Every structure is written in structure tokens, then in C-alpha cells.
Amino acid sequence: MGICDLCGKENKLFTAKVEGTELNVCSECGKFGKVYKPVPPIKPPKPKQERVLPEVLDVLTADYSKLIRQAREKLGLTQEEFAKRLNERESFIQKVENGSLEPSIDTARKLEKLLNIKLVEEVVEEHLVGGKKGPQTVTIGDLVKIRTRP
């Protein structure tokens, strides 16, 4: 079943040459040209299968500031001494310990080694790939007509 190129009815289609053009027409519209063969039915495309791709992310623990302060105090170091050992400024240590600054993953790894604590966790996120796509969002490129110069 398909839609006739001449009348638009949904019917069984045939390939026909009408006024020099090959068209897919129904049996009623076939009289306007020379009918060659029936059109094979159109099979709907197979839906793409969804796959789950895991992604491993390094994330800082939620209570990193408390863990750092407790470990530093356990070693008996002041913030100034600790900053010198870490090759960072004392103000950086103060901000990290009060939670107003989140250290990068690399710096957190340095802190882990120096303090012998666990600050970085591995989190696995799963992303669906393939299958039906949801509604597409409109981008600014969709709204702007790009003019090219000849």
C-alpha cells in the first residue's frame, strides 16, 4: 500500500510512464500512461537498538573539606606548614578547608597522597546511544539565515 503520485489515494501502486515521467500510480490512474510493473511494498525501517555506554567520572567526595582538616590536624600540621608541603598558598588551604573552594582532581590526588585519605571517587554514568531520539531543541543556527557572498 502506498500513495498514488497522481490522485493521492492510498492504494496498491504500479510503476507507470505517464507523459514521459515514471510515476507510482494506482490502478485507476494507470490508464493515463503505460503500466510496467507493480511497486513492491515499502518495508518500514528497523528501529535502531539502544546501547548503554558506561562513562567513568572522577568526583570529589561531598565532605572533602572536613576530611582534609581532620587529616591535617591528625598529622599535627598548621595550615602554613601544610601549604608548604603541598606547594600551595596558605589561603588556598584555608578556602579548601572551609569549603568555599573545591580543589581540582589533580590537586585532590596530591592531597590524598600527602594525607593518606580518600577524596576522589569513581562514578559510572550510563548513556543511551541509538534508538529513537527525543524532541530536538532549536539552536541559534536554526534561526539565522546564513548569507553567502558570490
XYZ file of N, CA, C and O in Angstrom:
600
model
N 0.850 -1.177 0.000
C 0.000 0.000 0.000
C 0.893 1.237 0.000
O 1.859 1.322 0.724
N 0.522 2.190 -0.832
C 1.257 3.432 -0.919
C 0.346 4.536 -1.394
O -0.848 4.328 -1.634
N 0.886 5.714 -1.590
C 0.098 6.860 -2.020
C 0.374 7.120 -3.489
O 1.533 7.240 -3.911
N -0.663 7.232 -4.256
C -0.576 7.457 -5.697
C 0.000 8.844 -5.963
O -0.409 9.830 -5.340
N 0.970 8.916 -6.916
C 1.592 10.194 -7.250
C 0.634 11.126 -7.991
O 0.837 12.343 -7.973
N -0.420 10.607 -8.628
C -1.345 11.459 -9.379
C -2.547 11.899 -8.555
O -2.828 13.085 -8.442
N -3.267 10.942 -7.980
C -4.513 11.302 -7.288
C -4.355 11.418 -5.771
O -5.194 12.012 -5.106
N -3.309 10.822 -5.213
C -3.077 10.917 -3.775
C -3.807 9.896 -2.941
O -3.745 9.934 -1.717
N -4.499 8.947 -3.568
C -5.204 7.908 -2.822
C -4.209 6.864 -2.327
O -3.215 6.585 -2.983
N -4.548 6.275 -1.187
C -3.717 5.194 -0.667
C -4.256 3.891 -1.242
O -5.405 3.525 -1.001
N -3.412 3.231 -2.040
C -3.860 2.062 -2.765
C -2.645 1.235 -3.148
O -1.510 1.641 -2.915
N -2.880 0.075 -3.788
C -1.786 -0.724 -4.324
C -1.237 0.037 -5.527
O -1.994 0.496 -6.391
N 0.095 0.169 -5.614
C 0.709 1.006 -6.640
C 1.380 0.192 -7.737
O 1.831 -0.934 -7.514
N 1.457 0.829 -8.918
C 2.150 0.268 -10.074
C 3.086 1.334 -10.625
O 2.790 2.532 -10.537
N 4.198 0.903 -11.201
C 5.091 1.843 -11.865
C 4.565 2.030 -13.284
O 4.356 1.060 -14.007
N 4.358 3.303 -13.654
C 3.823 3.602 -14.984
C 4.556 4.808 -15.558
O 5.047 5.662 -14.824
N 4.608 4.863 -16.898
C 5.211 6.016 -17.562
C 4.053 6.877 -18.043
O 3.279 6.491 -18.916
N 3.923 8.061 -17.434
C 2.849 8.985 -17.764
C 3.490 10.249 -18.325
O 4.239 10.927 -17.621
N 3.223 10.552 -19.601
C 3.749 11.720 -20.301
C 5.261 11.835 -20.150
O 5.815 12.897 -19.852
N 5.967 10.713 -20.267
C 7.425 10.693 -20.252
C 8.060 10.635 -18.873
O 9.281 10.669 -18.736
N 7.266 10.541 -17.836
C 7.791 10.505 -16.466
C 7.330 9.232 -15.781
O 6.163 8.869 -15.854
N 8.275 8.553 -15.081
C 7.905 7.353 -14.331
C 7.285 7.764 -13.010
O 7.875 8.525 -12.239
N 6.092 7.259 -12.746
C 5.369 7.574 -11.515
C 4.854 6.296 -10.877
O 4.669 5.287 -11.557
N 4.597 6.376 -9.597
C 3.921 5.289 -8.881
C 2.450 5.676 -8.813
O 2.084 6.642 -8.155
N 1.607 4.905 -9.535
C 0.196 5.264 -9.642
C -0.684 4.095 -9.218
O -0.271 2.948 -9.224
N -1.931 4.415 -8.880
C -2.902 3.378 -8.545
C -3.469 2.792 -9.836
O -3.174 3.267 -10.936
N -4.297 1.766 -9.704
C -4.836 1.101 -10.896
C -5.740 2.040 -11.702
O -5.787 1.970 -12.929
N -6.447 2.958 -11.033
C -7.313 3.906 -11.736
C -6.506 4.906 -12.558
O -6.876 5.249 -13.682
N -5.387 5.391 -11.999
C -4.561 6.381 -12.698
C -3.628 5.724 -13.714
O -3.014 6.422 -14.528
N -3.510 4.407 -13.688
C -2.664 3.688 -14.638
C -3.136 3.852 -16.068
O -2.351 3.720 -17.010
N -4.414 4.188 -16.258
C -4.957 4.350 -17.611
C -4.409 5.590 -18.317
O -4.536 5.724 -19.531
N -3.778 6.514 -17.562
C -3.226 7.724 -18.157
C -1.844 7.513 -18.761
O -1.270 8.423 -19.342
N -1.260 6.326 -18.580
C 0.060 6.042 -19.122
C 0.237 4.565 -19.340
O -0.721 3.794 -19.358
N 1.467 4.153 -19.529
C 1.779 2.747 -19.779
C 2.280 2.120 -18.474
O 3.305 2.527 -17.928
N 1.578 1.100 -17.964
C 1.921 0.438 -16.704
C 2.988 -0.616 -16.969
O 2.857 -1.427 -17.888
N 4.073 -0.600 -16.164
C 5.166 -1.561 -16.320
C 5.068 -2.723 -15.341
O 5.043 -3.869 -15.716
N 5.066 -2.415 -14.056
C 5.119 -3.477 -13.041
C 4.546 -2.961 -11.730
O 4.493 -1.750 -11.501
N 4.148 -3.879 -10.839
C 3.681 -3.437 -9.518
C 4.861 -2.943 -8.665
O 5.976 -3.427 -8.792
N 4.581 -1.986 -7.818
C 5.596 -1.455 -6.902
C 5.653 -2.368 -5.689
O 4.614 -2.676 -5.092
N 6.879 -2.836 -5.314
C 6.955 -3.682 -4.118
C 6.563 -2.881 -2.877
O 6.801 -1.675 -2.811
N 5.926 -3.556 -1.910
C 5.521 -2.821 -0.695
C 6.746 -2.271 0.037
O 7.798 -2.894 0.070
N 6.574 -1.099 0.605
C 7.655 -0.443 1.338
C 7.692 -1.004 2.752
O 6.682 -0.998 3.464
N 8.870 -1.496 3.132
C 9.037 -2.023 4.488
C 9.508 -0.880 5.382
O 10.401 -0.127 5.016
N 8.900 -0.764 6.562
C 9.351 0.301 7.468
C 10.775 0.001 7.937
O 11.155 -1.161 8.114
N 11.584 1.036 8.109
C 12.953 0.810 8.560
C 12.985 0.227 9.969
O 12.113 0.520 10.798
N 13.966 -0.610 10.204
C 14.110 -1.208 11.528
C 14.572 -0.133 12.508
O 15.463 0.647 12.193
N 13.970 -0.110 13.682
C 14.426 0.877 14.663
C 15.821 0.507 15.161
O 16.163 -0.668 15.316
N 16.621 1.534 15.377
C 17.967 1.302 15.894
C 17.865 0.823 17.331
O 17.038 1.297 18.101
N 18.724 -0.114 17.656
C 18.713 -0.637 19.007
C 19.494 0.292 19.926
O 20.511 0.855 19.543
N 18.987 0.425 21.120
C 19.654 1.268 22.105
C 20.777 0.487 22.768
O 20.637 -0.691 23.068
N 21.886 1.170 22.947
C 23.008 0.582 23.670
C 23.330 1.487 24.850
O 23.157 2.692 24.779
N 23.803 0.891 25.902
C 24.191 1.650 27.078
C 25.714 1.717 27.106
O 26.390 0.682 27.132
N 26.242 2.942 27.069
C 27.681 3.131 27.142
C 28.024 3.692 28.518
O 27.568 4.777 28.880
N 28.835 2.973 29.287
C 29.219 3.494 30.599
C 30.347 4.525 30.462
O 31.206 4.409 29.596
N 30.309 5.535 31.306
C 31.352 6.547 31.344
C 31.805 6.690 32.793
O 30.984 6.898 33.683
N 33.096 6.559 33.024
C 33.637 6.633 34.371
C 34.126 8.059 34.623
O 34.927 8.594 33.866
N 33.623 8.675 35.691
C 33.988 10.043 36.047
C 34.627 10.059 37.429
O 34.223 9.302 38.318
N 35.628 10.912 37.600
C 36.228 11.121 38.915
C 35.526 12.297 39.578
O 35.430 13.383 39.002
N 35.016 12.074 40.806
C 34.250 13.093 41.520
C 34.811 13.229 42.927
O 35.189 12.239 43.566
N 34.854 14.458 43.407
C 35.312 14.744 44.759
C 34.225 14.346 45.758
O 33.037 14.546 45.498
N 34.597 13.784 46.898
C 33.608 13.416 47.913
C 32.917 14.662 48.446
O 33.473 15.761 48.406
N 31.736 14.503 48.951
C 30.934 15.643 49.402
C 31.540 16.335 50.628
O 31.483 17.555 50.752
N 32.132 15.568 51.525
C 32.679 16.150 52.761
C 34.196 16.293 52.708
O 34.886 16.106 53.706
N 34.731 16.679 51.544
C 36.180 16.781 51.352
C 36.829 17.765 52.321
O 37.918 17.507 52.838
N 36.177 18.898 52.597
C 36.797 19.926 53.447
C 37.006 19.406 54.876
O 38.065 19.617 55.477
N 36.014 18.696 55.391
C 36.121 18.147 56.748
C 37.210 17.070 56.811
O 38.004 17.028 57.758
N 37.251 16.213 55.787
C 38.273 15.155 55.758
C 39.679 15.725 55.708
O 40.597 15.228 56.391
N 39.886 16.762 54.916
C 41.217 17.378 54.788
C 41.641 18.005 56.113
O 42.767 17.807 56.574
N 40.733 18.764 56.736
C 41.065 19.423 58.003
C 41.390 18.385 59.090
O 42.394 18.513 59.802
N 40.582 17.340 59.191
C 40.815 16.318 60.219
C 42.143 15.604 59.998
O 42.888 15.360 60.953
N 42.460 15.272 58.749
C 43.707 14.572 58.449
C 44.912 15.468 58.715
O 45.941 15.004 59.222
N 44.808 16.764 58.382
C 45.917 17.699 58.634
C 46.153 17.847 60.134
O 47.295 17.802 60.597
N 45.070 17.981 60.894
C 45.199 18.130 62.346
C 45.733 16.848 62.979
O 46.478 16.889 63.959
N 45.370 15.705 62.413
C 45.862 14.422 62.923
C 47.377 14.309 62.749
O 48.073 13.734 63.585
N 47.904 14.894 61.656
C 49.350 14.902 61.424
C 50.058 15.976 62.250
O 51.290 16.022 62.287
N 49.284 16.845 62.877
C 49.855 17.894 63.722
C 50.459 19.028 62.921
O 51.407 19.674 63.384
N 49.925 19.318 61.762
C 50.451 20.380 60.906
C 49.543 21.605 60.959
O 48.325 21.484 61.053
N 50.171 22.784 60.919
C 49.385 24.002 60.786
C 49.054 24.178 59.313
O 49.628 23.511 58.448
N 48.157 25.105 59.023
C 47.808 25.354 57.629
C 49.019 25.863 56.850
O 49.207 25.515 55.692
N 49.844 26.656 57.502
C 51.048 27.204 56.845
C 52.032 26.078 56.499
O 52.531 26.004 55.368
N 52.292 25.180 57.447
C 53.216 24.062 57.202
C 52.658 23.118 56.124
O 53.389 22.648 55.250
N 51.366 22.886 56.204
C 50.723 22.001 55.238
C 50.794 22.591 53.827
O 51.049 21.885 52.853
N 50.582 23.905 53.718
C 50.644 24.577 52.420
C 52.047 24.465 51.827
O 52.205 24.256 50.616
N 53.082 24.592 52.653
C 54.463 24.474 52.167
C 54.740 23.061 51.653
O 55.376 22.879 50.621
N 54.259 22.053 52.371
C 54.461 20.668 51.924
C 53.733 20.380 50.608
O 54.181 19.591 49.795
N 52.615 21.049 50.430
C 51.791 20.816 49.249
C 52.179 21.717 48.075
O 51.718 21.518 46.960
N 53.053 22.688 48.324
C 53.445 23.679 47.321
C 52.250 24.522 46.869
O 52.060 24.781 45.692
N 51.448 24.921 47.817
C 50.295 25.773 47.558
C 50.342 26.939 48.531
O 51.125 26.943 49.483
N 49.495 27.940 48.317
C 49.420 29.075 49.231
C 48.551 28.718 50.430
O 47.667 27.880 50.336
N 48.828 29.392 51.522
C 48.068 29.145 52.737
C 46.591 29.520 52.541
O 45.698 28.836 53.047
N 46.333 30.578 51.775
C 44.946 31.000 51.527
C 44.179 29.917 50.759
O 42.981 29.732 50.968
N 44.884 29.187 49.888
C 44.250 28.081 49.158
C 43.798 27.001 50.144
O 42.680 26.511 50.074
N 44.669 26.653 51.088
C 44.344 25.631 52.097
C 43.165 26.093 52.946
O 42.251 25.318 53.237
N 43.159 27.378 53.346
C 42.058 27.912 54.158
C 40.728 27.781 53.408
O 39.723 27.342 53.977
N 40.718 28.164 52.128
C 39.481 28.117 51.339
C 39.005 26.681 51.116
O 37.809 26.409 51.139
N 39.949 25.763 50.908
C 39.573 24.357 50.715
C 38.992 23.792 52.002
O 37.984 23.090 51.982
N 39.613 24.107 53.130
C 39.152 23.564 54.410
C 37.812 24.145 54.858
O 37.066 23.480 55.554
N 37.520 25.387 54.475
C 36.204 25.924 54.866
C 35.140 25.638 53.813
O 33.984 26.012 53.976
N 35.513 24.987 52.713
C 34.551 24.530 51.712
C 34.176 25.557 50.667
O 33.302 25.309 49.842
N 34.832 26.733 50.670
C 34.485 27.747 49.676
C 35.206 27.540 48.345
O 34.853 28.167 47.359
N 36.197 26.643 48.309
C 36.923 26.350 47.080
C 37.050 24.838 46.935
O 37.462 24.152 47.874
N 36.675 24.337 45.775
C 36.779 22.905 45.511
C 38.061 22.663 44.724
O 38.244 23.222 43.648
N 38.980 21.844 45.258
C 40.232 21.605 44.538
C 39.994 20.788 43.272
O 39.021 20.046 43.163
N 40.896 20.952 42.298
C 40.802 20.156 41.077
C 41.079 18.694 41.427
O 41.588 18.382 42.508
N 40.782 17.808 40.489
C 41.003 16.374 40.728
C 42.492 16.098 40.921
O 42.876 15.298 41.787
N 43.355 16.779 40.144
C 44.807 16.592 40.297
C 45.270 17.017 41.689
O 46.063 16.319 42.331
N 44.792 18.170 42.151
C 45.176 18.642 43.488
C 44.609 17.711 44.560
O 45.278 17.438 45.566
N 43.414 17.212 44.350
C 42.810 16.278 45.306
C 43.642 14.999 45.389
O 43.810 14.431 46.476
N 44.189 14.560 44.255
C 45.067 13.373 44.275
C 46.337 13.650 45.080
O 46.813 12.779 45.815
N 46.896 14.876 44.944
C 48.072 15.248 45.745
C 47.729 15.228 47.230
O 48.508 14.742 48.058
N 46.549 15.757 47.553
C 46.107 15.768 48.951
C 45.925 14.348 49.484
O 46.267 14.056 50.636
N 45.397 13.463 48.645
C 45.214 12.065 49.048
C 46.537 11.415 49.421
O 46.637 10.719 50.435
N 47.544 11.642 48.595
C 48.856 11.029 48.855
C 49.492 11.587 50.116
O 50.044 10.840 50.927
N 49.422 12.907 50.276
C 50.067 13.540 51.419
C 49.366 13.211 52.739
O 50.023 12.957 53.747
N 48.034 13.149 52.718
C 47.268 12.933 53.948
C 46.852 11.482 54.157
O 46.327 11.141 55.220
N 47.044 10.653 53.136
C 46.673 9.239 53.196
C 45.173 9.069 53.487
O 44.777 8.333 54.391
N 44.366 9.791 52.699
C 42.909 9.705 52.807
C 42.324 9.521 51.401
O 43.028 9.669 50.409
N 41.030 9.219 51.338
C 40.351 9.014 50.062
C 39.429 10.214 49.809
O 38.473 10.444 50.548
N 39.739 11.001 48.750
C 38.940 12.171 48.411
C 38.222 12.038 47.072
O 37.199 12.660 46.856
N 38.792 11.238 46.159
C 38.243 11.123 44.811
C 37.539 9.780 44.667
O 38.107 8.743 44.972
N 36.285 9.841 44.194
C 35.502 8.631 43.958
C 35.277 8.477 42.464
O 35.167 9.473 41.744
N 35.199 7.239 42.008
C 34.864 6.978 40.608
C 33.370 6.722 40.522
O 32.829 5.871 41.209
N 32.695 7.481 39.651
C 31.260 7.355 39.452
C 31.033 6.904 38.012
O 31.620 7.462 37.090
N 30.190 5.895 37.835
C 29.892 5.387 36.496
C 28.540 5.944 36.061
O 27.528 5.727 36.722
N 28.549 6.686 34.936
C 27.310 7.186 34.347
C 27.027 6.367 33.105
O 27.931 6.036 32.360
N 25.770 6.056 32.884
C 25.393 5.282 31.711
C 24.623 6.176 30.757
O 23.697 6.875 31.154
N 25.038 6.156 29.472
C 24.404 6.964 28.447
C 23.777 6.050 27.407
O 24.399 5.093 26.968
N 22.545 6.348 27.001
C 21.882 5.582 25.952
C 22.326 6.110 24.597
O 22.327 7.306 24.359
N 22.698 5.185 23.718
C 23.120 5.551 22.372
C 22.239 4.803 21.389
O 22.012 3.611 21.540
N 21.758 5.499 20.344
C 20.908 4.867 19.342
C 19.456 4.966 19.736
O 19.075 5.648 20.670
N 18.623 4.252 18.995
C 17.193 4.260 19.278
C 16.549 5.553 18.848
O 17.118 6.357 18.123
N 15.331 5.772 19.292
C 14.606 6.983 18.923
C 15.206 8.175 19.634
O 15.521 8.120 20.813
N 15.297 9.245 18.898
C 15.763 10.483 19.509
C 14.557 11.254 19.985
O 13.502 11.241 19.356
N 14.721 11.939 21.078
C 13.640 12.738 21.635
C 13.443 14.006 20.824
O 14.032 14.191 19.763
N 12.637 14.897 21.310
C 12.403 16.142 20.584
C 13.698 16.936 20.466
O 14.463 17.051 21.420
N 13.932 17.429 19.273
C 15.140 18.195 19.028
C 14.946 19.622 19.528
O 13.885 20.207 19.381
N 15.995 20.200 20.084
C 15.933 21.581 20.517
C 16.362 22.474 19.368
O 17.128 22.064 18.503
N 15.872 23.671 19.379
C 16.201 24.634 18.338
C 17.470 25.360 18.745
O 17.590 25.839 19.873
N 18.429 25.412 17.830
C 19.664 26.141 18.091
C 19.611 27.481 17.393
O 18.753 27.724 16.540
N 20.531 28.352 17.718
C 20.558 29.662 17.091
C 20.859 29.545 15.605
O 20.387 30.344 14.806
N 21.602 28.512 15.218
C 21.893 28.286 13.805
C 20.639 27.959 13.012
O 20.572 28.223 11.811
N 19.635 27.381 13.679
C 18.380 27.086 13.006
C 17.583 28.367 12.723
O 16.781 28.415 11.801
N 17.798 29.390 13.533
C 17.029 30.617 13.411
C 17.664 31.632 12.470
O 16.987 32.486 11.923
N 18.978 31.552 12.291
C 19.700 32.535 11.492
C 19.853 32.050 10.072
O 20.256 30.921 9.827
N 19.507 32.913 9.115
C 19.751 32.582 7.715
C 21.160 33.056 7.389
O 21.492 34.223 7.570
N 21.977 32.131 6.905
C 23.360 32.465 6.609
C 23.443 32.924 5.158
O 23.042 32.206 4.249
N 23.948 34.144 4.965
C 24.110 34.685 3.639
C 25.527 34.447 3.160
O 26.485 34.725 3.886
N 25.662 33.906 1.983
C 26.994 33.699 1.414
C 27.197 34.705 0.300
O 26.270 35.045 -0.432
N 28.410 35.161 0.192
C 28.733 36.119 -0.866
C 29.142 35.377 -2.103
O 29.881 34.406 -2.041
N 28.677 35.841 -3.276
C 29.015 35.146 -4.524
C 30.477 35.299 -4.899
O 31.206 36.077 -4.471
